[in-house]
Amino acid sequence: MRTSLLYKEEERILPSKNLKGNEIIFILAFPDMYKYGLPNLGIQTLYKELYFRDDVAVDRCYTDEDQPFSFEYGFKLKDSDFIGIGFQYEGIVLNAFKILKAGSIPLINLLREENDPIIVGGGPIANYNPLPLSLICDIIVLGEAEEVIHKIIDLYKVYRNVIGKRVKFLQAVSQIEGVYVPCIHGFFQKGVVRQTSPVDINAHPAHSIFVTKNTVYEERVFSIEVRRGCTQRCRFCYMGHRLKPPRTLRWETFKKIVDLAIDQFNVEIIKLFYEGLETRIVEHYLEYILKKGGRVRIGSQRLEKLSKRIIEIAAVSGQRKITVAPETSGRLRKAIGKHEIKDEEILEVVKISSLYGIPDFGLYFILAIPGETFEDLDKIADLIIKVRHQMNKLKNTDGRLEIGINPLYPKPFTPFQYVKLPSLKDIGDRFLYIVEKVKKEGFPVVISNDVVDEKVEKRQKDENEDESLVKFETTVFHPISLLQPMISRGGLEIAFLLHYLHSKNFNTVSDLENLLNEFGINAAWYFEEYTDKYCPWKIQKTLISEDYLLREYSKALNFIPTNEECKLNCSRCSNRCIDISMINYQGGMSNA
């Protein structure tokens, strides 16, 4: 058993298991530091699924220690049966090589030998497009993994002690729905792997099973996924498309989890994840947490579903910031599916949150929406200025206005998967244009490449911090802004590129461009429109209708809003955003 300080300060819902010694060793790896990886509900949910199997010893791994051992039991990484890597965002993809190198595991799947671990990939990046991960991973789960992970383990038991087990297992596991095996399925055939069926989240609820103050939150926070997927159908959004149909925790399920957190785990702060959930349900669930003596934390809010009562509950709970996502100008909101959001309503939310004592406010924007002009950039800057003035008018000059603003990244299986992107220089110029307009208004400005501040408690005022501060948090000038479209849209060539890049140092876009030139790849190719181009990610067959995506993309280019949010059962809905022949599910409405 490990004795690191991080491990010692963890609190667990599930006690450490007494192992017999013959269990299948499955290590869940998050390719980033512990403080970012521990809160991830994907890893914790799969840990819970595997924990209750008597035939599995499940463990974790992060990048902090750079050692060839697992986090809890100290298993040698190379001696494990499986290493499951959660690819949550593009910026951590290269860190996966770091984990394998620490364990002396070959970085390319075809070079692994009989007793090397099976490397399993999953998570949003794998679900966007598995091909860039097709050299580092032996198998990739396409879709939700809570149920298919058991099929993989059961099948492995059949071949575990057979001569030639590795090849025989990979051949057999390639027949399971939702399991992509690159060396079996290849890299070019369209629709060769069908995604897993959507999971009943009430049978497999996602919530914290580890709690510690040693995370990005800096407090003991218990997280609950209340809604998986979203009814809103924003045209750029992964969650509103790839995770269809939207599903919600039922009331009784939610209460049991909150009771577990507060009564048994003695956790005070409960963070909820829900997208597009009806206001009445959100209020009902938040009220229960307050009634139990807990405090709530909520993330970015859909403006038309954010009520005065929700803001009040957040304020009573001591939350330091309310965040909304207007994304762009009012004109372009028609193109992305947020046409109902009005600037005047945002200013009203700023007023309410300030009056309730919430000091900070956050706005999210996306640059390079199709059809964007300098008039739209003016409107974005004007909204930022109006929000800052509104905060000051309410004597909230100490409050910080935080602006998350990043380029549009075309995510596969969304209508914007086809979109043409401007050059990074053009995007950078657009960003600086907005910043200069804010500066001219006399507000002090800070620009940061850091991730958006996730601290949940009210921050202590920095005596050296300027009043009326506007902080811009962006990846515009970070190398990831060049790499993201390549990872989301690329094929096998990007898998080779990632293998090439993992041992290189690059801190600027220019550094990365030089490396791409050395490798012989043109990044501009991945910024072009994809309506008539080969789309490598279509190797998988998902629930999303390709006809629907093309229709919605065409509407976006003509500034035609999306139809209403999902309200009907999928079998009765005329939008036909999913292929109902692939799914035995009558959802669409909230099942709370």
XYZ file of C-alpha atoms in Angstrom:
592
model
C 0.000 0.000 0.000
C 1.292 3.470 -0.910
C 2.004 6.017 1.802
C 2.075 9.294 -0.157
C 0.614 12.376 1.503
C -2.001 12.721 -1.236
C -3.213 9.192 -0.565
C -3.208 9.611 3.212
C -5.348 12.751 3.036
C -7.994 11.140 0.828
C -11.348 10.141 2.278
C -13.045 7.166 0.659
C -16.621 5.993 0.424
C -15.334 2.561 -0.568
C -12.728 1.115 1.804
C -9.543 -0.410 0.438
C -10.067 -4.049 -0.541
C -8.250 -6.996 0.944
C -6.831 -8.611 -2.157
C -6.377 -12.348 -2.682
C -3.514 -11.946 -5.141
C -5.030 -13.465 -8.287
C -7.250 -10.578 -9.314
C -7.168 -8.928 -12.723
C -5.281 -5.666 -12.178
C -6.994 -2.722 -13.830
C -5.309 0.677 -13.392
C -7.342 3.760 -14.297
C -4.949 6.470 -15.428
C -5.724 10.163 -15.677
C -2.921 11.729 -17.741
C -2.553 14.856 -15.659
C -1.729 15.909 -12.116
C -3.682 14.516 -9.166
C -5.320 17.873 -8.381
C -6.988 17.865 -11.801
C -7.526 14.136 -12.146
C -9.051 13.225 -8.799
C -12.314 15.191 -9.291
C -12.952 13.559 -12.680
C -16.218 11.651 -12.409
C -15.450 9.422 -15.394
C -12.508 7.797 -13.619
C -14.357 7.600 -10.293
C -17.443 6.023 -11.859
C -15.447 3.297 -13.608
C -13.495 2.737 -10.394
C -16.805 2.108 -8.619
C -17.945 -0.303 -11.338
C -14.744 -2.347 -11.078
C -14.432 -2.142 -7.292
C -17.464 -4.344 -6.715
C -16.063 -7.168 -8.813
C -14.313 -9.820 -6.730
C -12.129 -10.751 -9.690
C -10.675 -7.250 -10.209
C -8.160 -5.185 -8.267
C -8.764 -1.623 -9.429
C -6.279 1.184 -8.855
C -5.424 4.649 -10.165
C -2.504 6.520 -11.674
C -1.686 10.226 -12.170
C 1.322 12.029 -13.601
C 2.566 13.724 -10.408
C 5.087 11.153 -9.268
C 6.364 9.956 -12.656
C 6.928 6.501 -11.143
C 6.215 3.007 -12.480
C 3.694 2.255 -9.715
C -0.043 2.651 -9.216
C -1.409 5.172 -6.735
C -2.996 2.997 -4.017
C -1.519 -0.500 -3.952
C 1.792 0.226 -5.630
C 1.276 -2.255 -8.475
C 3.948 -2.056 -11.140
C 2.286 -0.518 -14.179
C 3.972 -3.053 -16.440
C 2.598 -5.958 -14.391
C -1.035 -4.858 -14.671
C -3.545 -6.535 -16.969
C -5.156 -3.302 -18.114
C -4.350 0.391 -18.034
C -7.414 2.477 -18.845
C -6.594 6.045 -19.906
C -9.244 8.761 -19.711
C -8.684 11.323 -22.468
C -10.731 14.210 -21.120
C -9.305 17.114 -23.115
C -6.733 17.610 -25.858
C -4.139 19.251 -23.626
C -3.412 16.015 -21.746
C -3.169 13.594 -24.676
C 0.637 13.746 -24.827
C 0.835 13.025 -21.083
C -0.417 9.497 -21.772
C 2.999 8.714 -23.293
C 4.578 9.886 -20.045
C 2.607 7.311 -18.058
C 3.543 4.446 -20.370
C 7.208 5.465 -20.434
C 7.277 5.529 -16.620
C 6.010 1.949 -16.663
C 8.462 0.794 -19.372
C 5.507 -0.088 -21.596
C 6.004 0.169 -25.394
C 4.354 3.335 -26.707
C 3.019 1.735 -29.900
C 0.459 -1.056 -29.611
C 1.996 -3.329 -32.268
C 5.301 -3.361 -30.349
C 3.755 -4.703 -27.134
C 4.422 -8.272 -26.162
C 2.280 -11.069 -24.784
C 2.354 -9.986 -21.128
C 2.306 -6.216 -21.560
C -0.850 -4.497 -20.269
C -3.808 -3.946 -22.582
C -4.118 -0.163 -22.999
C -7.765 0.941 -23.069
C -8.676 4.456 -24.222
C -11.874 6.311 -23.478
C -13.333 9.702 -22.651
C -14.509 12.643 -24.764
C -11.401 12.920 -26.958
C -11.572 9.225 -27.838
C -15.263 9.618 -28.600
C -14.713 12.636 -30.850
C -12.276 10.759 -32.994
C -10.409 7.574 -32.001
C -7.892 7.580 -34.859
C -5.312 9.954 -33.294
C -5.189 7.508 -30.355
C -5.034 4.394 -32.516
C -1.288 3.766 -32.028
C -1.053 4.266 -28.276
C -4.233 2.333 -27.390
C -4.883 -1.374 -27.920
C -8.636 -0.876 -27.633
C -10.805 2.244 -27.486
C -14.295 2.365 -26.002
C -16.628 4.399 -28.213
C -19.525 5.594 -26.109
C -20.302 5.239 -22.426
C -18.224 2.618 -20.633
C -20.080 1.683 -17.439
C -21.592 -1.484 -18.904
C -19.162 -2.456 -21.651
C -16.242 -2.476 -19.189
C -17.755 -5.624 -17.611
C -18.026 -7.359 -20.987
C -14.357 -6.607 -21.605
C -13.317 -8.055 -18.224
C -15.504 -11.163 -18.617
C -14.007 -11.869 -22.022
C -10.447 -11.304 -20.793
C -10.952 -13.996 -18.134
C -11.516 -16.529 -20.943
C -8.123 -15.798 -22.507
C -6.065 -14.726 -19.496
C -4.136 -17.984 -19.160
C -4.189 -19.075 -22.803
C -1.047 -19.189 -24.945
C -1.241 -16.314 -27.416
C -3.730 -14.575 -25.126
C -3.032 -11.057 -26.363
C -3.879 -11.609 -30.033
C -6.763 -13.960 -29.252
C -8.279 -11.526 -26.747
C -7.988 -8.563 -29.112
C -9.646 -10.544 -31.888
C -12.489 -11.556 -29.578
C -13.008 -8.178 -27.909
C -13.270 -6.497 -31.326
C -16.680 -8.163 -31.663
C -18.137 -6.304 -28.684
C -20.340 -3.338 -29.555
C -18.551 -0.071 -28.869
C -15.036 -1.529 -28.755
C -12.638 -0.303 -31.447
C -9.496 -2.393 -31.869
C -7.213 -0.550 -34.321
C -5.118 -3.546 -35.294
C -8.295 -5.520 -36.119
C -10.719 -2.908 -37.464
C -8.154 -0.839 -39.334
C -8.278 2.896 -39.889
C -10.369 3.770 -42.944
C -13.669 1.854 -43.209
C -16.696 4.015 -42.489
C -19.015 2.887 -39.678
C -16.987 -0.216 -38.832
C -17.626 0.153 -35.085
C -21.004 0.982 -33.592
C -21.044 3.030 -30.386
C -22.173 1.561 -27.068
C -25.812 1.947 -26.094
C -26.616 4.869 -23.760
C -26.376 3.940 -20.095
C -29.186 4.230 -17.547
C -27.556 6.739 -15.204
C -29.941 5.822 -12.401
C -28.544 2.285 -12.474
C -25.001 3.656 -12.787
C -25.001 7.076 -11.077
C -21.828 9.122 -11.409
C -20.679 10.750 -8.177
C -17.602 11.188 -6.036
C -16.189 8.220 -4.167
C -13.009 10.054 -3.116
C -12.939 13.435 -1.392
C -9.943 15.590 -0.535
C -8.968 19.234 -0.279
C -5.904 18.541 -2.456
C -7.626 19.267 -5.769
C -8.162 22.268 -7.996
C -11.218 23.099 -5.846
C -9.047 23.445 -2.711
C -11.958 22.237 -0.550
C -13.666 18.952 0.255
C -16.161 18.785 -2.610
C -18.562 15.961 -3.458
C -19.650 16.001 -7.110
C -22.825 14.546 -8.641
C -23.737 14.185 -12.309
C -27.432 15.092 -12.249
C -27.887 15.239 -16.024
C -25.971 13.430 -18.744
C -26.349 14.994 -22.146
C -28.378 18.129 -22.832
C -31.693 19.056 -24.426
C -30.460 22.347 -25.907
C -28.798 21.197 -29.152
C -26.239 24.025 -29.430
C -24.558 23.434 -32.761
C -20.988 23.474 -31.454
C -21.572 21.285 -28.399
C -20.374 17.726 -27.833
C -22.630 17.155 -24.832
C -25.824 18.115 -26.631
C -25.157 15.686 -29.486
C -22.757 12.830 -28.718
C -24.392 12.132 -25.342
C -27.928 11.862 -26.640
C -30.495 11.111 -25.450
C -30.373 13.369 -22.354
C -30.927 11.534 -19.084
C -31.558 12.855 -15.567
C -31.167 11.362 -12.095
C -34.530 10.562 -10.592
C -35.445 12.306 -7.367
C -35.067 9.226 -5.183
C -31.664 8.414 -6.676
C -30.487 11.978 -6.159
C -31.625 12.037 -2.514
C -29.789 8.805 -1.714
C -26.542 10.190 -3.131
C -26.863 13.493 -1.247
C -27.655 11.593 1.965
C -24.567 9.462 1.394
C -22.390 12.551 0.943
C -23.695 14.566 3.905
C -24.778 11.924 6.442
C -22.156 9.231 5.908
C -19.301 11.121 4.310
C -19.712 14.332 6.297
C -19.198 16.485 3.205
C -20.679 19.965 3.256
C -20.086 21.168 -0.314
C -21.995 19.437 -3.130
C -21.135 20.323 -6.734
C -23.792 19.498 -9.314
C -23.297 18.940 -13.029
C -26.385 19.432 -15.161
C -26.846 20.844 -18.648
C -30.104 22.402 -19.819
C -32.081 20.962 -16.909
C -35.490 22.503 -16.223
C -35.401 25.317 -13.656
C -38.005 23.721 -11.392
C -35.962 20.521 -11.128
C -32.715 22.390 -10.436
C -34.377 24.443 -7.686
C -35.944 21.320 -6.159
C -32.616 19.483 -6.055
C -30.672 22.476 -4.692
C -33.283 23.050 -1.982
C -32.794 19.486 -0.749
C -29.062 20.055 -0.312
C -29.745 23.186 1.741
C -32.350 21.348 3.804
C -29.750 18.687 4.619
C -27.343 21.368 5.843
C -25.111 21.270 2.780
C -23.849 23.999 0.479
C -24.072 23.912 -3.295
C -21.720 24.671 -6.137
C -22.957 25.192 -9.685
C -21.005 25.746 -12.904
C -21.805 27.720 -16.036
C -25.547 28.284 -16.297
C -27.930 28.325 -19.247
C -29.270 31.871 -18.924
C -32.930 31.190 -19.716
C -32.981 28.468 -17.052
C -31.211 30.492 -14.343
C -33.698 31.760 -11.762
C -33.387 34.280 -8.967
C -33.818 31.446 -6.478
C -30.910 29.457 -7.963
C -28.672 32.524 -7.623
C -29.878 33.057 -4.058
C -29.075 29.461 -3.103
C -25.588 29.808 -4.607
C -25.081 33.025 -2.622
C -26.271 31.501 0.648
C -23.847 28.637 0.000
C -20.920 31.042 -0.319
C -20.273 30.601 -4.034
C -17.931 33.320 -5.307
C -18.931 33.463 -8.982
C -21.892 33.081 -11.320
C -21.010 32.242 -14.911
C -23.127 32.360 -18.053
C -22.185 31.629 -21.650
C -23.535 34.101 -24.222
C -20.825 32.715 -26.575
C -21.011 35.520 -29.167
C -23.038 38.523 -30.358
C -26.815 38.505 -30.356
C -26.824 38.218 -34.159
C -24.646 35.096 -34.207
C -26.497 33.385 -31.374
C -29.050 32.434 -34.011
C -26.328 30.449 -35.779
C -25.247 28.448 -32.746
C -28.552 27.654 -31.018
C -28.576 30.322 -28.304
C -30.916 32.841 -29.934
C -33.051 33.117 -26.783
C -30.224 34.760 -24.791
C -30.490 38.561 -24.557
C -27.799 40.939 -23.300
C -30.343 42.726 -21.106
C -31.079 39.478 -19.281
C -27.363 38.956 -18.633
C -27.142 42.405 -17.044
C -30.114 41.548 -14.850
C -28.347 38.384 -13.654
C -25.246 40.477 -12.883
C -27.444 42.783 -10.810
C -29.107 39.952 -8.886
C -25.871 38.088 -8.167
C -24.100 41.281 -7.011
C -27.010 42.249 -4.747
C -26.922 38.771 -3.219
C -23.237 39.262 -2.395
C -21.658 37.080 -5.091
C -18.579 39.153 -5.966
C -17.323 37.704 -9.232
C -18.996 37.150 -12.576
C -17.958 35.020 -15.540
C -18.725 35.124 -19.262
C -17.800 32.485 -21.846
C -17.273 33.416 -25.500
C -16.276 31.538 -28.660
C -14.286 33.240 -31.412
C -14.631 32.441 -35.140
C -18.297 31.441 -35.207
C -19.241 31.167 -38.924
C -20.149 34.594 -40.279
C -18.329 36.525 -37.543
C -17.463 40.146 -38.438
C -15.888 43.058 -36.576
C -19.396 44.223 -35.790
C -19.863 41.012 -33.792
C -16.531 41.564 -32.029
C -17.722 45.069 -31.123
C -20.879 43.591 -29.612
C -18.852 41.091 -27.566
C -16.599 43.872 -26.241
C -19.627 46.094 -25.555
C -21.257 43.346 -23.485
C -18.078 42.846 -21.437
C -17.892 46.600 -20.816
C -21.578 46.799 -19.859
C -21.199 43.939 -17.379
C -18.162 45.589 -15.773
C -20.022 48.916 -15.539
C -23.031 47.136 -14.016
C -20.823 45.542 -11.357
C -19.255 48.920 -10.528
C -22.644 50.658 -10.450
C -23.656 48.175 -7.751
C -20.487 49.056 -5.794
C -18.930 45.709 -6.654
C -15.615 47.168 -7.807
C -13.695 44.507 -5.879
C -15.473 41.778 -7.825
C -13.545 40.254 -10.693
C -15.031 39.878 -14.176
C -13.579 36.697 -15.676
C -13.842 36.195 -19.437
C -13.235 32.725 -20.842
C -12.729 33.252 -24.583
C -11.394 30.618 -26.960
C -11.505 29.724 -30.642
C -14.242 27.525 -32.029
C -12.975 23.952 -32.157
C -14.900 21.759 -34.612
C -16.065 18.750 -32.628
C -17.002 15.620 -34.583
C -20.659 14.576 -34.483
C -21.839 18.154 -34.029
C -23.155 20.383 -36.863
C -19.973 22.446 -36.638
C -17.788 19.433 -37.448
C -17.736 20.745 -41.017
C -16.852 24.378 -40.281
C -13.998 26.300 -41.902
C -11.733 28.022 -39.380
C -9.713 31.201 -39.867
C -5.962 31.134 -39.281
C -4.616 31.355 -35.738
C -3.182 34.770 -36.569
C -6.632 35.958 -37.601
C -8.155 34.543 -34.421
C -5.433 36.188 -32.331
C -6.131 39.538 -33.999
C -9.833 39.187 -33.198
C -9.059 38.454 -29.566
C -6.722 41.448 -29.228
C -9.307 43.688 -30.897
C -11.781 42.851 -28.104
C -9.147 43.293 -25.397
C -8.101 46.709 -26.720
C -11.698 47.926 -26.727
C -12.049 46.921 -23.068
C -8.753 48.594 -22.192
C -9.835 51.833 -23.871
C -12.758 51.933 -21.469
C -10.213 52.352 -18.698
C -10.538 48.947 -17.057
C -7.393 47.120 -15.926
C -6.959 43.920 -17.937
C -5.098 40.670 -17.253
C -4.600 37.954 -19.884
C -3.949 34.398 -18.712
C -3.364 31.053 -20.424
C -4.350 29.276 -17.210
C -7.419 27.086 -17.053
C -10.553 28.803 -15.827
C -10.388 29.277 -12.058
C -12.200 26.337 -10.452
C -11.859 27.351 -6.805
C -15.269 27.066 -5.212
C -14.837 29.234 -2.135
C -14.898 33.005 -2.164
C -11.340 34.069 -2.851
C -9.495 36.349 -0.481
C -9.099 39.818 -1.948
C -5.591 40.459 -3.192
C -4.609 43.857 -1.824
C -2.413 44.400 -4.884
C -5.203 43.588 -7.354
C -6.695 46.494 -9.249
C -10.337 47.378 -8.795
C -12.726 46.843 -11.722
C -10.464 44.077 -13.028
C -11.299 42.213 -16.244
C -9.407 38.924 -16.499
C -9.262 37.165 -19.875
C -8.574 33.417 -19.748
C -7.750 32.037 -23.187
C -5.866 29.411 -25.197
C -5.647 31.676 -28.270
C -1.844 32.002 -28.093
C -1.193 28.528 -26.678
C 0.073 25.637 -28.862
C -3.060 23.657 -27.995
C -5.062 26.061 -30.188
C -3.159 24.644 -33.169
C -3.239 21.043 -31.987
C -6.934 20.816 -31.071
C -8.358 20.883 -34.636
C -5.741 18.338 -35.676
C -6.703 15.926 -32.899
C -10.440 16.333 -33.483
C -10.264 16.032 -37.290
C -7.133 14.027 -38.046
C -6.604 10.417 -39.003
C -3.807 7.886 -38.549
C -1.230 10.521 -39.508
C -2.047 12.421 -36.286
C -1.402 9.257 -34.271
C 2.126 9.191 -35.723
C 2.455 12.937 -35.131
C 1.556 12.591 -31.438
C 4.149 9.851 -31.063
C 6.682 12.222 -32.634
C 5.687 15.195 -30.460
C 5.599 13.470 -27.072
C 9.370 13.758 -26.597
C 9.643 17.318 -27.967
C 9.527 20.580 -26.077
C 7.303 23.320 -27.455
C 5.971 26.271 -25.482
C 4.679 28.521 -28.250
C 2.616 28.170 -31.421
C 5.764 28.996 -33.382
C 7.656 26.146 -31.701
C 4.903 23.712 -32.634
C 4.721 25.010 -36.217
C 8.445 24.314 -36.614
C 7.974 20.762 -35.369
C 5.062 20.214 -37.743
C 7.251 21.368 -40.623
C 9.981 18.935 -39.566
C 7.435 16.127 -39.428
C 6.002 17.130 -42.797
C 2.401 17.970 -41.945
C 0.396 21.070 -42.842
C -1.811 22.259 -39.972
C -3.837 24.494 -42.315
C -5.411 21.371 -43.845
C -7.330 20.777 -40.595
C -8.723 24.328 -40.585
C -10.560 23.889 -43.900
C -14.250 23.157 -44.412
C -15.030 19.431 -44.228
C -18.330 19.100 -46.098
C -16.592 17.484 -49.082
C -13.560 16.029 -47.330
C -12.766 12.626 -45.873
C -13.847 12.604 -42.218
C -11.689 10.049 -40.351
C -13.913 10.043 -37.254
C -16.721 8.428 -39.241
C -15.013 5.089 -38.676
C -17.545 4.878 -35.840
C -21.306 4.654 -36.244
C -23.008 6.832 -33.639
C -26.619 7.581 -32.818
C -26.362 10.991 -34.486
C -27.940 11.289 -37.919
C -25.526 12.605 -40.560
C -28.431 14.134 -42.498
C -29.428 16.050 -39.379
C -25.889 17.399 -38.886
C -25.732 18.638 -42.489
C -29.166 20.273 -42.211
C -28.199 22.052 -39.022
C -24.873 23.211 -40.472
C -26.668 24.661 -43.471
C -29.118 26.440 -41.171
C -26.237 27.868 -39.157
C -24.605 29.343 -42.243
C -27.932 31.016 -43.048
C -28.526 32.219 -39.459
C -31.601 30.029 -39.029
C -32.108 29.075 -35.346
C -32.356 25.506 -34.165
C -35.772 24.099 -33.445
C -36.901 23.947 -29.840
C -34.963 21.922 -27.291
C -35.677 18.222 -26.868
C -39.106 17.883 -25.252
C -40.668 14.879 -26.944
C -39.804 11.200 -26.819
C -37.238 10.444 -29.517
C -39.655 8.180 -31.410
C -42.169 11.043 -31.717
C -39.767 13.903 -32.479
C -39.654 15.338 -36.025
C -36.073 16.616 -35.682
C -34.641 13.120 -36.157
C -31.303 14.179 -34.671
C -30.626 10.567 -33.728
C -31.087 7.372 -35.686
C -33.816 5.734 -33.621
C -33.235 2.416 -35.370
C -30.012 2.158 -33.341
C -31.518 2.714 -29.925
C -34.060 1.081 -27.681
C -34.751 4.172 -25.621
C -37.932 6.253 -25.319
C -36.211 9.260 -23.737
C -35.869 12.854 -24.765
C -37.733 14.425 -21.881
C -36.222 14.669 -18.422
C -36.859 11.448 -16.529
C -36.401 13.110 -13.137
